[in-house]
XYZ file of C-alpha atoms in Angstrom:
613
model
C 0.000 0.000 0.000
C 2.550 2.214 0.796
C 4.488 1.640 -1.971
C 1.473 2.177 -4.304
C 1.363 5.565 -3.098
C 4.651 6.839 -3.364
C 4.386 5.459 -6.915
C 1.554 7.495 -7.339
C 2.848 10.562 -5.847
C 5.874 10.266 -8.191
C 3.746 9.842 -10.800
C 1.886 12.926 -10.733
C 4.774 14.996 -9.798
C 5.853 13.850 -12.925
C 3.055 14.768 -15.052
C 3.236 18.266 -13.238
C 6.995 18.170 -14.820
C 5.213 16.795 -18.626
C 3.161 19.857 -18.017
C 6.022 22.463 -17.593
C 7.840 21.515 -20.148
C 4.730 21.205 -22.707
C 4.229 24.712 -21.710
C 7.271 25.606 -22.727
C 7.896 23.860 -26.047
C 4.291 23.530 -27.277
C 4.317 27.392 -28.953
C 7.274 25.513 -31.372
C 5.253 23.594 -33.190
C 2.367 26.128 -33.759
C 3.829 28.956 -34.463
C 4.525 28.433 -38.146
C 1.155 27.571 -38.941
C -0.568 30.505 -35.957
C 1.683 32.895 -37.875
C 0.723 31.892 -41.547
C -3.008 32.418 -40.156
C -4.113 34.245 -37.167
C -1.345 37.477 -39.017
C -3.974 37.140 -42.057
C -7.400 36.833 -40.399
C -6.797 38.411 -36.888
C -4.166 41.092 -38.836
C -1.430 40.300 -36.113
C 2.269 41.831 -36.330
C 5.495 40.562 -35.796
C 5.670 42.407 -32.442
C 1.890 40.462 -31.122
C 2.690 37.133 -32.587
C 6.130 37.347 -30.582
C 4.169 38.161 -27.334
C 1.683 35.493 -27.906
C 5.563 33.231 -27.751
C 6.415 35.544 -24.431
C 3.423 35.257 -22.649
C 4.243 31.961 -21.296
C 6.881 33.341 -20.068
C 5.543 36.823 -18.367
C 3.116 34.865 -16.722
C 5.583 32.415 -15.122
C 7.183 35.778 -13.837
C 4.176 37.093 -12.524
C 2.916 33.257 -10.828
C 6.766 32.593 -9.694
C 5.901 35.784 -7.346
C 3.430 34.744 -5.203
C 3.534 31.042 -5.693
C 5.804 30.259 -2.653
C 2.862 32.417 -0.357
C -0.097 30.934 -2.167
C 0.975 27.383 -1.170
C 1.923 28.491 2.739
C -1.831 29.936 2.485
C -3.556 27.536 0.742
C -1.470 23.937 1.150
C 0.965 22.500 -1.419
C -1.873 19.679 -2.727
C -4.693 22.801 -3.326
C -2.028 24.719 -5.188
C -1.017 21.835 -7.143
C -4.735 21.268 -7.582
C -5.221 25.291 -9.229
C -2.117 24.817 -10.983
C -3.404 21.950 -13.136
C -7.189 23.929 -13.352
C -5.438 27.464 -14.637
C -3.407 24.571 -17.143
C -6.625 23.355 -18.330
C -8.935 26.439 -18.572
C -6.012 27.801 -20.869
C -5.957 25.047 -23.179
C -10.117 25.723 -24.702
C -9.306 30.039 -24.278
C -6.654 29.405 -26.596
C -7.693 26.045 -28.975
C -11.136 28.379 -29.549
C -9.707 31.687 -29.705
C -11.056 34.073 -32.385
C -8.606 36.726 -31.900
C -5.585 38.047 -30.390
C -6.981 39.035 -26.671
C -8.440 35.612 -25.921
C -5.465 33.911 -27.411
C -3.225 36.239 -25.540
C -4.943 35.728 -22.040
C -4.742 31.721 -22.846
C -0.845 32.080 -23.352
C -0.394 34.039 -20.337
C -2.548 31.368 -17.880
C -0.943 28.606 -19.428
C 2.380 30.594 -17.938
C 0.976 31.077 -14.702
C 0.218 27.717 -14.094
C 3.460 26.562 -15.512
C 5.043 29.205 -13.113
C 3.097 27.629 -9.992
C 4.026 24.090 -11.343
C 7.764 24.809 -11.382
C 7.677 26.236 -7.843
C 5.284 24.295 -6.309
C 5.707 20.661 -7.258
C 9.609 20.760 -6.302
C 8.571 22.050 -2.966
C 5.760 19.125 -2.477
C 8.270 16.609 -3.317
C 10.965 17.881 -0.784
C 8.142 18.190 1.968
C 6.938 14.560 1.099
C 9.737 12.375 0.114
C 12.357 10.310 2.256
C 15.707 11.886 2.158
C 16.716 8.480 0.408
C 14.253 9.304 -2.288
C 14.666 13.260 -2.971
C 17.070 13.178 -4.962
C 14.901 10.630 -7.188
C 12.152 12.398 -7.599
C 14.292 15.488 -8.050
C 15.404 13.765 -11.018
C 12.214 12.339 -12.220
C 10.243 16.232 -11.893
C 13.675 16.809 -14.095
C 13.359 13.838 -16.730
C 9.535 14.369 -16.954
C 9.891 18.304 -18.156
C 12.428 17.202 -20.884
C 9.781 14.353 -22.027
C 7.208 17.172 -22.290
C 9.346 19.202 -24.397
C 9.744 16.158 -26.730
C 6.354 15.305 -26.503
C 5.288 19.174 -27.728
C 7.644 18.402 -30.433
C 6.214 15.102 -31.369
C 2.754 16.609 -31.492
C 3.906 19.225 -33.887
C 5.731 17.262 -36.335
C 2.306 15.227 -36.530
C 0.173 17.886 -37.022
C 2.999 19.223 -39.690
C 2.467 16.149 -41.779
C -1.266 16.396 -41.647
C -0.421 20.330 -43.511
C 1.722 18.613 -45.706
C -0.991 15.925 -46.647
C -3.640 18.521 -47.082
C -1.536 20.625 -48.993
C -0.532 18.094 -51.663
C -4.218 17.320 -52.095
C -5.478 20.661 -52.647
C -2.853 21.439 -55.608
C -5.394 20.114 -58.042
C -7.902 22.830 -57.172
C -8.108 26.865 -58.249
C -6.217 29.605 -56.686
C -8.886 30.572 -54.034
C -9.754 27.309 -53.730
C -6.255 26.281 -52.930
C -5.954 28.983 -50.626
C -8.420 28.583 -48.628
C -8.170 25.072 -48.014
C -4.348 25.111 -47.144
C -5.635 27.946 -44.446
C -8.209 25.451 -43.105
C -5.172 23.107 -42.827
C -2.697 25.335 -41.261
C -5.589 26.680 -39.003
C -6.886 23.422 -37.562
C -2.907 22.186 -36.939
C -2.111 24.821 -34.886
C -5.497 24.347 -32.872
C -5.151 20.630 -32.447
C -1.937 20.752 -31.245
C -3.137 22.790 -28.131
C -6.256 20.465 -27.977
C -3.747 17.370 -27.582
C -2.514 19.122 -24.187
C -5.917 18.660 -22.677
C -5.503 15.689 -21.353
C -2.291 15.685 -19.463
C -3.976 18.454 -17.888
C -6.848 16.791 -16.621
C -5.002 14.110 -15.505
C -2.438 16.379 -12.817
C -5.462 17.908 -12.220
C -7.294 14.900 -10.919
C -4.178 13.219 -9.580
C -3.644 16.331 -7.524
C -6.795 15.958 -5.685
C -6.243 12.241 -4.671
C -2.946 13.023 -2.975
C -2.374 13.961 0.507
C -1.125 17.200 2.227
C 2.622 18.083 2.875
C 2.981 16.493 6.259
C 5.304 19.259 6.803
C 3.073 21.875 6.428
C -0.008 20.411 7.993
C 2.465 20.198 11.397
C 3.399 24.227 11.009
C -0.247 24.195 11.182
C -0.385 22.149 14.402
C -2.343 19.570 12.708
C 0.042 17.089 13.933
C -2.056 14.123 13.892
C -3.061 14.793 9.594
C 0.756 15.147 9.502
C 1.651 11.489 10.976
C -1.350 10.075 8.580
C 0.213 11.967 5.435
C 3.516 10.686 6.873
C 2.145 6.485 6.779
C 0.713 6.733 3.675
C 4.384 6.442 2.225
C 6.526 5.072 5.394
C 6.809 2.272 7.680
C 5.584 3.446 11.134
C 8.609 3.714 12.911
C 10.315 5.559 10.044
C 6.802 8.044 10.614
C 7.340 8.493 13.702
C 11.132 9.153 13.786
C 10.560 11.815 11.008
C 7.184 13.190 12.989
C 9.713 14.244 16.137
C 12.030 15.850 13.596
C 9.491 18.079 12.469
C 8.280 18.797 16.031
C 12.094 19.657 16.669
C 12.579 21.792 14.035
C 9.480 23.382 14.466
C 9.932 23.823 18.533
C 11.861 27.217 18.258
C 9.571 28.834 16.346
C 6.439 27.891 18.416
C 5.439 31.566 18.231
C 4.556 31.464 14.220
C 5.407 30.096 11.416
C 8.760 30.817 10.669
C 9.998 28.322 8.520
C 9.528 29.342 5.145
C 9.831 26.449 2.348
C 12.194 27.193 -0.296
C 11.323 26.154 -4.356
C 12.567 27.685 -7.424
C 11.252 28.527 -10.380
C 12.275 27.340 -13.725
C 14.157 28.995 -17.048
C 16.505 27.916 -19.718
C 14.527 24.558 -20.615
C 12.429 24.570 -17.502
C 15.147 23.710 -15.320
C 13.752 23.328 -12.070
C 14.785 23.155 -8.509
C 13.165 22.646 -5.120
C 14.800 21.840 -1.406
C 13.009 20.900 1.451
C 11.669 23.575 4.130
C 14.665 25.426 5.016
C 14.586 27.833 8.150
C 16.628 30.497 8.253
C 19.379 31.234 10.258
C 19.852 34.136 13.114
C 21.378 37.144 11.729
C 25.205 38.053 12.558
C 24.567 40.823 15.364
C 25.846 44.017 13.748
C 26.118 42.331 10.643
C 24.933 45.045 7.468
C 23.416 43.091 4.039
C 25.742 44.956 2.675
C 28.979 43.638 3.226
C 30.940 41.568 1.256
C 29.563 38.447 2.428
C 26.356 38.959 1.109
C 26.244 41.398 -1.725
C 29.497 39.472 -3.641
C 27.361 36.227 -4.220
C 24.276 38.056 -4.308
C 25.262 40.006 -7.276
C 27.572 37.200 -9.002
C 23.777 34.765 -8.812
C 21.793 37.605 -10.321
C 24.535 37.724 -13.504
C 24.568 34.298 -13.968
C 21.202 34.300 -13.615
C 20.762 36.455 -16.407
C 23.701 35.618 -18.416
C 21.637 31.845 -18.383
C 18.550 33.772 -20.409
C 20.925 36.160 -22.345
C 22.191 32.659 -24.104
C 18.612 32.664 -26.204
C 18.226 29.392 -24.853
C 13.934 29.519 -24.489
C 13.718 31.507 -27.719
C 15.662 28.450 -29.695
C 13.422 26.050 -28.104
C 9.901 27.757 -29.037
C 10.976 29.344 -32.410
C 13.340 26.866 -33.222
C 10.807 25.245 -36.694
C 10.842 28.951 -37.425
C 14.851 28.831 -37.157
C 15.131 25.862 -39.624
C 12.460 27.163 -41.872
C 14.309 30.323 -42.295
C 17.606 27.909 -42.905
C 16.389 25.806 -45.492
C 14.242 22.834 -44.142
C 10.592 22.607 -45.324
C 7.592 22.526 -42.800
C 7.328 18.322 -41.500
C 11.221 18.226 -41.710
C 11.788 20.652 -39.314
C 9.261 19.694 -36.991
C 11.347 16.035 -37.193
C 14.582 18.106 -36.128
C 12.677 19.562 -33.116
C 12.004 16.307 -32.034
C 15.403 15.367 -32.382
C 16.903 18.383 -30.211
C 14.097 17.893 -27.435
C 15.652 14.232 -27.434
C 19.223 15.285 -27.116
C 18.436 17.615 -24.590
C 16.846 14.709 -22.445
C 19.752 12.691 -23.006
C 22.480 15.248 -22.280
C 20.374 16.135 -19.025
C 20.899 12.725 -18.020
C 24.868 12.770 -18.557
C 24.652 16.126 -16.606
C 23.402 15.080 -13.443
C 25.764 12.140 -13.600
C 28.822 14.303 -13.814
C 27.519 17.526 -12.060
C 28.781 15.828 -8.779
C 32.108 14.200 -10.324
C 33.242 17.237 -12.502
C 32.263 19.549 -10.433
C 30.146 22.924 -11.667
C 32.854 25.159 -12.673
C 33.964 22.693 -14.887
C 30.135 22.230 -16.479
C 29.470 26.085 -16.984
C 33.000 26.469 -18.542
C 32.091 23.450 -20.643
C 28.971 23.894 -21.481
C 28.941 28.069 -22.404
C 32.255 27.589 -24.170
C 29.977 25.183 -26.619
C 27.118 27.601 -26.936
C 29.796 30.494 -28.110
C 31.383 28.050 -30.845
C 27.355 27.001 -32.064
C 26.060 30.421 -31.961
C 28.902 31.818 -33.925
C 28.707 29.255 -36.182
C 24.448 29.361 -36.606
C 25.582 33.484 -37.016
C 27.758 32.975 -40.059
C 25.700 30.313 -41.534
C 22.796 32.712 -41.793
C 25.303 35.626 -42.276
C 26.065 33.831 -45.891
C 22.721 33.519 -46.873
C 21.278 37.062 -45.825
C 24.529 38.368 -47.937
C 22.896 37.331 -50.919
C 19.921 39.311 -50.129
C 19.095 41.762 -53.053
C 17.093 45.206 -52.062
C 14.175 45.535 -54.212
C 12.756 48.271 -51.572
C 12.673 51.023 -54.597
C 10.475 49.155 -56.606
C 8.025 47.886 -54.306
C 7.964 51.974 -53.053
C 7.024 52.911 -56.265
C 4.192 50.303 -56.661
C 2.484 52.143 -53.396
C -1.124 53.608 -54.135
C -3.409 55.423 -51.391
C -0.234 54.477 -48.921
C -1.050 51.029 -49.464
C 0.579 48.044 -51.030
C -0.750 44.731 -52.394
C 0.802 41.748 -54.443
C 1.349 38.238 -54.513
C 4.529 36.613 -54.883
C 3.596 35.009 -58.521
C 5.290 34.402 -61.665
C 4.515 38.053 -62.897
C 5.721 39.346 -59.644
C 8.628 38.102 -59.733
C 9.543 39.223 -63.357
C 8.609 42.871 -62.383
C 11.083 41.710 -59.489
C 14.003 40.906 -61.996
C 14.016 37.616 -60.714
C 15.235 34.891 -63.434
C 15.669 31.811 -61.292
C 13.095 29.083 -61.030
C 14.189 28.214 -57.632
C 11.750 29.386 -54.726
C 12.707 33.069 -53.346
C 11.432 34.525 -49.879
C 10.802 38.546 -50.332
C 11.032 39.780 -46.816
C 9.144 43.420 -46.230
C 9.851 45.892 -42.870
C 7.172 49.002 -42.908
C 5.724 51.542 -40.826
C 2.992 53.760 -40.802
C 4.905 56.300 -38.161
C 5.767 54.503 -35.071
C 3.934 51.745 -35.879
C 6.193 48.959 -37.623
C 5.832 45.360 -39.122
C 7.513 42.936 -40.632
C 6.165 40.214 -43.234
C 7.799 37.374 -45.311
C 6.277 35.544 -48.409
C 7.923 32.542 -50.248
C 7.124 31.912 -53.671
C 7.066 27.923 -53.413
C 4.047 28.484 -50.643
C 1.276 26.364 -52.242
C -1.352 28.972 -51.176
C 0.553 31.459 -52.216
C -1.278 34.204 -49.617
C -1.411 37.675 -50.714
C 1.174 40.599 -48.943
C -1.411 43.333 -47.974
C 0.334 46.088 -46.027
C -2.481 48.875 -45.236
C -2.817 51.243 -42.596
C -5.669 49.067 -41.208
C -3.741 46.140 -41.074
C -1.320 47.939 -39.115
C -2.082 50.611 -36.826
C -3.378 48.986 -34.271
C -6.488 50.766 -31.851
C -5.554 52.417 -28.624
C -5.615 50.673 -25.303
C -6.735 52.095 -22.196
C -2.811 50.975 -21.149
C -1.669 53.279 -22.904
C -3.677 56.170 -23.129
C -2.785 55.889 -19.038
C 0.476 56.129 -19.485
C 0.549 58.797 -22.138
C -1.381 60.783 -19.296
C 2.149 60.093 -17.292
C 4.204 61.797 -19.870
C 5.351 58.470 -20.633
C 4.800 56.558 -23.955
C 6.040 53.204 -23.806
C 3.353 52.440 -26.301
C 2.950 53.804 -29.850
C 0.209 56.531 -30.279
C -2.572 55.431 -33.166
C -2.809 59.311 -33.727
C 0.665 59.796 -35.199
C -0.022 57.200 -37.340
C -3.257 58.214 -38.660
C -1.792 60.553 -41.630
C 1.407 59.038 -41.697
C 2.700 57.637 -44.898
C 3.415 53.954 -46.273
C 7.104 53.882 -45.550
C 8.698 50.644 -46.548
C 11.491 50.516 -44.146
C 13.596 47.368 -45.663
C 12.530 45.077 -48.950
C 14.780 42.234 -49.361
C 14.555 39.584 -51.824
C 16.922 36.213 -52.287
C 16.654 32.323 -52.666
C 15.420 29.728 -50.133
C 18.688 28.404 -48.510
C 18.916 24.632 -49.801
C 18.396 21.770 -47.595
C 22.254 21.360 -46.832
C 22.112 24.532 -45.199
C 19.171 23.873 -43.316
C 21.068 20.978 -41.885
C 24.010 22.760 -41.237
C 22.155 25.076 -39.111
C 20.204 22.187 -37.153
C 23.200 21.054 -36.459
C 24.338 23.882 -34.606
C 21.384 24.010 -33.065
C 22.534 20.375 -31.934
C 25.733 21.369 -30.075
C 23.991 24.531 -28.467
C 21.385 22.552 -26.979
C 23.544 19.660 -25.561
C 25.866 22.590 -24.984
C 23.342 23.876 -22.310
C 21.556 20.715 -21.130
C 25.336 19.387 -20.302
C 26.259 22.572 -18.192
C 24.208 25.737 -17.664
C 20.844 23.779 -17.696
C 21.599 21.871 -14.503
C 24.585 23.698 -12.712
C 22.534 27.036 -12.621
C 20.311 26.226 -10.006
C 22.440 24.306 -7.884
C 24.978 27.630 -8.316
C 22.056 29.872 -7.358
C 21.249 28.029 -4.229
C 24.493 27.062 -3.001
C 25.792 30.749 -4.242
C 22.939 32.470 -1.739
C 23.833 33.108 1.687
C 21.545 31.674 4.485
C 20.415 34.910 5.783
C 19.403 36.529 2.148
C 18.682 33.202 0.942
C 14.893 33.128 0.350
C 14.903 36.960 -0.553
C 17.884 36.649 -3.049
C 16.778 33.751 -4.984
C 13.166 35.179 -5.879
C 15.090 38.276 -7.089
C 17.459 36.234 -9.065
C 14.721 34.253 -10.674
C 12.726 37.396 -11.470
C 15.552 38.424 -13.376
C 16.022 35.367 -14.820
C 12.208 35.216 -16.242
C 12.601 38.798 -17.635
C 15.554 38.817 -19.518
C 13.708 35.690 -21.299
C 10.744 37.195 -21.814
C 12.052 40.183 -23.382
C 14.243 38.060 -25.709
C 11.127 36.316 -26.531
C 9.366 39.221 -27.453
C 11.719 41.087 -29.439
C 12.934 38.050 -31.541
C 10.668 38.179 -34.521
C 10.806 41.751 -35.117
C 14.681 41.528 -34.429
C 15.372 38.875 -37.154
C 12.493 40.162 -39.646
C 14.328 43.757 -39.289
C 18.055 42.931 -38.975
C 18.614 39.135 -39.859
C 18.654 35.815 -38.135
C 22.977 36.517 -37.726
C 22.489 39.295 -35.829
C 20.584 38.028 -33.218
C 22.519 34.774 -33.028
C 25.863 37.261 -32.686
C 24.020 38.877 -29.818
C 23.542 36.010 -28.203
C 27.282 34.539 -28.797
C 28.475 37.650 -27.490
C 26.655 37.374 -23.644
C 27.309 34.091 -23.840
C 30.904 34.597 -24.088
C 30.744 36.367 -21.092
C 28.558 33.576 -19.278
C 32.289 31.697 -20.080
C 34.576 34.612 -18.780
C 32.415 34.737 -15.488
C 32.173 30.861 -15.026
C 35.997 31.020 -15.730
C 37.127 33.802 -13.331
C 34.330 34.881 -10.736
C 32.469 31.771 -9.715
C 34.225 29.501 -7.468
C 33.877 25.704 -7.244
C 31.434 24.519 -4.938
C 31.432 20.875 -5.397
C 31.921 19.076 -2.013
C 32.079 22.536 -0.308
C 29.473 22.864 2.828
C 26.977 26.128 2.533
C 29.084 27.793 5.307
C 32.352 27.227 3.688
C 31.005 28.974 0.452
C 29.719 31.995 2.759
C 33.273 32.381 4.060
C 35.011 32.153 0.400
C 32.708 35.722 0.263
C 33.635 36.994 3.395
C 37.487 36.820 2.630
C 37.371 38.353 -0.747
């Protein structure tokens, strides 16, 4: 019996890890096909559809907040149990969204519940396990989010090659015909691969409810009795009871209130994850300031790698990453297939990390691990710096086919002559404009079967104001574009750049890169972060310092997220993969020369490296 139930509570900590990591890599998969419709019918720019990506994101931020307080209010099994309800409520708001606001709001609760997950579910499983099993189920929560990203990845490439099936049966039909039923396609794909996350959903949801409370935080309740049932559900009695009068010792000088405060993280990078058990903090140093060297050295050195960890572009590989290999030469189900196999390498090189993490030490990993992302970012960089070389401006003639500040045309055999374009081979005309402040960017390829049309308008464009931002405009601050600088403004096309699909060679060159980045960072930032950010933190700022590192962590990846499609569409794939090279080089530099080995080093020894600087 007992047994069966610490199967069962592995088991759904698991699927709480599935969950994460689908909620990080599902966007992947859908984005090509959300992009090729919801921009026509719903009129979405480059800077929305790259919000609907960072939304996930922003609302693990906002969820990674409060999480640790919601479940010392509420009880680690209820917040488990909202988690998985805000996870499935999202899935419908976004599956059945008719435009951008409702598809928006389902991106951002999917990211709060992932938020809660990665917090939350860490913390149950130090609060619940043996100290014999913690470090398994550590691992498992670990293992499980990896599976999810492959299994987001798996779902796409399906859904891919039911495109590519309808696609090849509508080329028989008429223009509009064609067109529109290539858009069904491409609109039901991205929609069912949402709709497959249902069900994981339900079933944390309901696995949630059937498990028991910490027994750790039912006894900083005084429940003690719930505590040493919670406790025999998963342990002999004696081993119960021996752990029950731990907790009552632990908990004995703090009988005035709860002092104890439980201590998860949050996720980033590829989810990475990490929990400990309740940790109580220590008595501070009489006449001790927080700001001396033994706390605002480490402090400061987390936050950067913290950072730094984001600033590598890792998330924004992992959810644009079909977009990536598109761009490089792959078509639409062959991509999706090399997703699947860098969410597969990333599970396997998580695996080698946590065998060596404690042999090799974490110095050794980051220096590793960053030096490999520098040498696969440079080399994605130059890859796509070739290609965009070859780009030819054809911005003066599409300027001077501008009527009524408006432009319209479809990338056809006629358009292409006007073009100057004598090859047969497929071409991709990519088009930056702005009406004022407001700017987009839009691509067409002339070997797209529906061949959609490229409409820029000033309706299509400017979009309406928000009550956001008229309140901040009130502020004399304008963080947001004004529709009425727009509203006379003319058709300005910005950049109009025209040159051949990449071939398939170069699309695997690129994947491959992709390939050492990824192991790059599963083999040493992915892992060695998090046990650097704890072990980095000392006792007395502990709690405090890592929710500030994480928040920094979360918004350095959201921004990236949100930036990257009008980044590349206005300055080129290279240039953001430079960017990224370049703060990854200085991950290496500070790996290399600031952060000190902690392997086999005791928490208090690490303080005192700080304290002697």
């Amino acid at each position: 019996m007992q047994a069966r139930a610490m199967k069962f509570l592995l088991f759904i900590a698991g699927i709480g890890g599935l969950l994460y990591g689908i909620d990080v890599g599902i966007i992947a998969g859908a984005l090509p096909y959300l992009e090729s419709t919801a921009s026509v019918a719903w009129r979405l720019s480059a800077q929305q559809l790259g919000f609907i990506v960072a939304a996930v994101l922003l609302g693990s931020v906002l969820s990674s907040l409060f999480a640790g307080a919601l479940a010392d209010w509420i009880g680690r099994r209820w917040a488990m149990v909202l988690s998985g309800v805000l996870f499935t409520l999202s899935i419908p708001l976004i599956a059945l969204a008719d435009g951008y606001v409702p598809l928006l709001l389902g991106r951002l609760l999917q990211g709060v519940s992932g938020g809660l997950i990665g917090v939350i579910v860490p913390l149950y499983l130090a609060e619940c396990l043996h100290a014999r099993q913690r470090g398994r189920g550590a691992a498992l929560f670990q293992l499980l989010l990896t599976i999810g990203l492959v299994a987001a990845a798996v779902v796409g490439l399906l859904q891919a090659q039911s495109v590519e099936t309808a696609t090849a049966a509508a080329r028989q039909l008429g223009d509009s015909a064609r067109e529109a039923a290539v858009f069904a396609a491409k609109d039901h794909a991205w929609r069912s691969i949402f709709w497959w996350c249902l069900t994981p959903g339900l079933v944390f949801t309901i696995g949630s409810l059937l498990l028991s409370e910490s027994p750790r935080w039912l006894a900083r309740r005084g429940r003690m009795e719930e505590a040493r049932t919670a406790l025999l559900r998963t342990r002999p009695a004696d081993e119960a009871e021996a752990e029950l009068r731990e907790i009552r010792q632990a908990l004995a000088p703090a009988n005035t209130g709860d002092s104890g405060t439980a201590a998860g993280a949050g996720t980033g990078a590829n989810g990475r994850a990490a929990g400990s058990e309740a940790a109580y903090r220590a008595s501070p140093r009489t006449g001790e300031s927080l700001l001396s060297r033994r706390y605002v050295l480490p402090f400061l050195l987390a936050c950067l790698i913290l950072a730094l960890n984001q600033a590598t572009g890792i998330n924004s590989v992992l959810a644009y990453v079909v977009n990536i290999l598109n761009q490089a030469g792959l078509p639409g189900a062959t991509a999706n297939a090399a997703d699947v196999a860098l969410k597969v390498l990333n599970s396997l090189m998580t695996i080698v990390a946590v065998v060596l993490v404690d042999r090799k030490g974490r110095k050794f990993l980051l220096m590793l691990g960053t030096g490999c992302i520098v040498v696969a970012l440079v080399a994605a960089g130059l890859l796509f710096r070739g290609v965009e070389g070859e780009q030819r401006d054809v911005r003066p003639m599409l300027q001077a086919q501008i009527q009524s500040d408006s432009l319209s045309l479809r990338l056809d055999a006629e358009t292409l002559r006007a073009l100057s374009v004598q090859s047969g081979a497929p071409v991709q005309l990519t088009v930056a404009y702005s009406y004022g402040p407001f700017t987009n960017v839009q691509t067409r390829r002339s070997d797209d079967p529906a061949l959609p049309v490229l409409r820029l308008s000033r309706e299509d464009t400017v979009q309406p104001d928000s009550v956001i931002g008229v309140f901040f405009r009130k502020l004399h601050l304008n963080p947001f574009a004004d529709p009425a600088d727009a509203k006379n403004a003319a058709l300005r096309i910005e950049r109009a750049d025209i040159a051949a699909v990449p071939p398939a060679a170069h699309g695997w060159q690129v994947a491959l890169a992709m390939c050492l980045f990824v192991a790059g960072f599963a083999v040493g930032p992915g892992v060695c972060v998090w046990l650097a950010l704890s072990e980095l933190m000392p006792t007395r700022i502990r709690s405090n310092g890592m929710s500030i590192a994480l928040l920094i962590n979360q918004f350095v990846s959201t921004m990236i997220a949100a930036v990257f499609l009008p980044t590349v569409g206005e300055y080129g794939y290279a240039t953001m993969f430079f960017g990224w090279a370049g703060c990854t080089l200085l991950y290496f530099l500070t790996a290399t020369f600031l952060l000190p080995e902690t392997k086999g080093k005791t928490l208090e020894e690490i303080e005192a490296h700080f304290a002697r600087r």
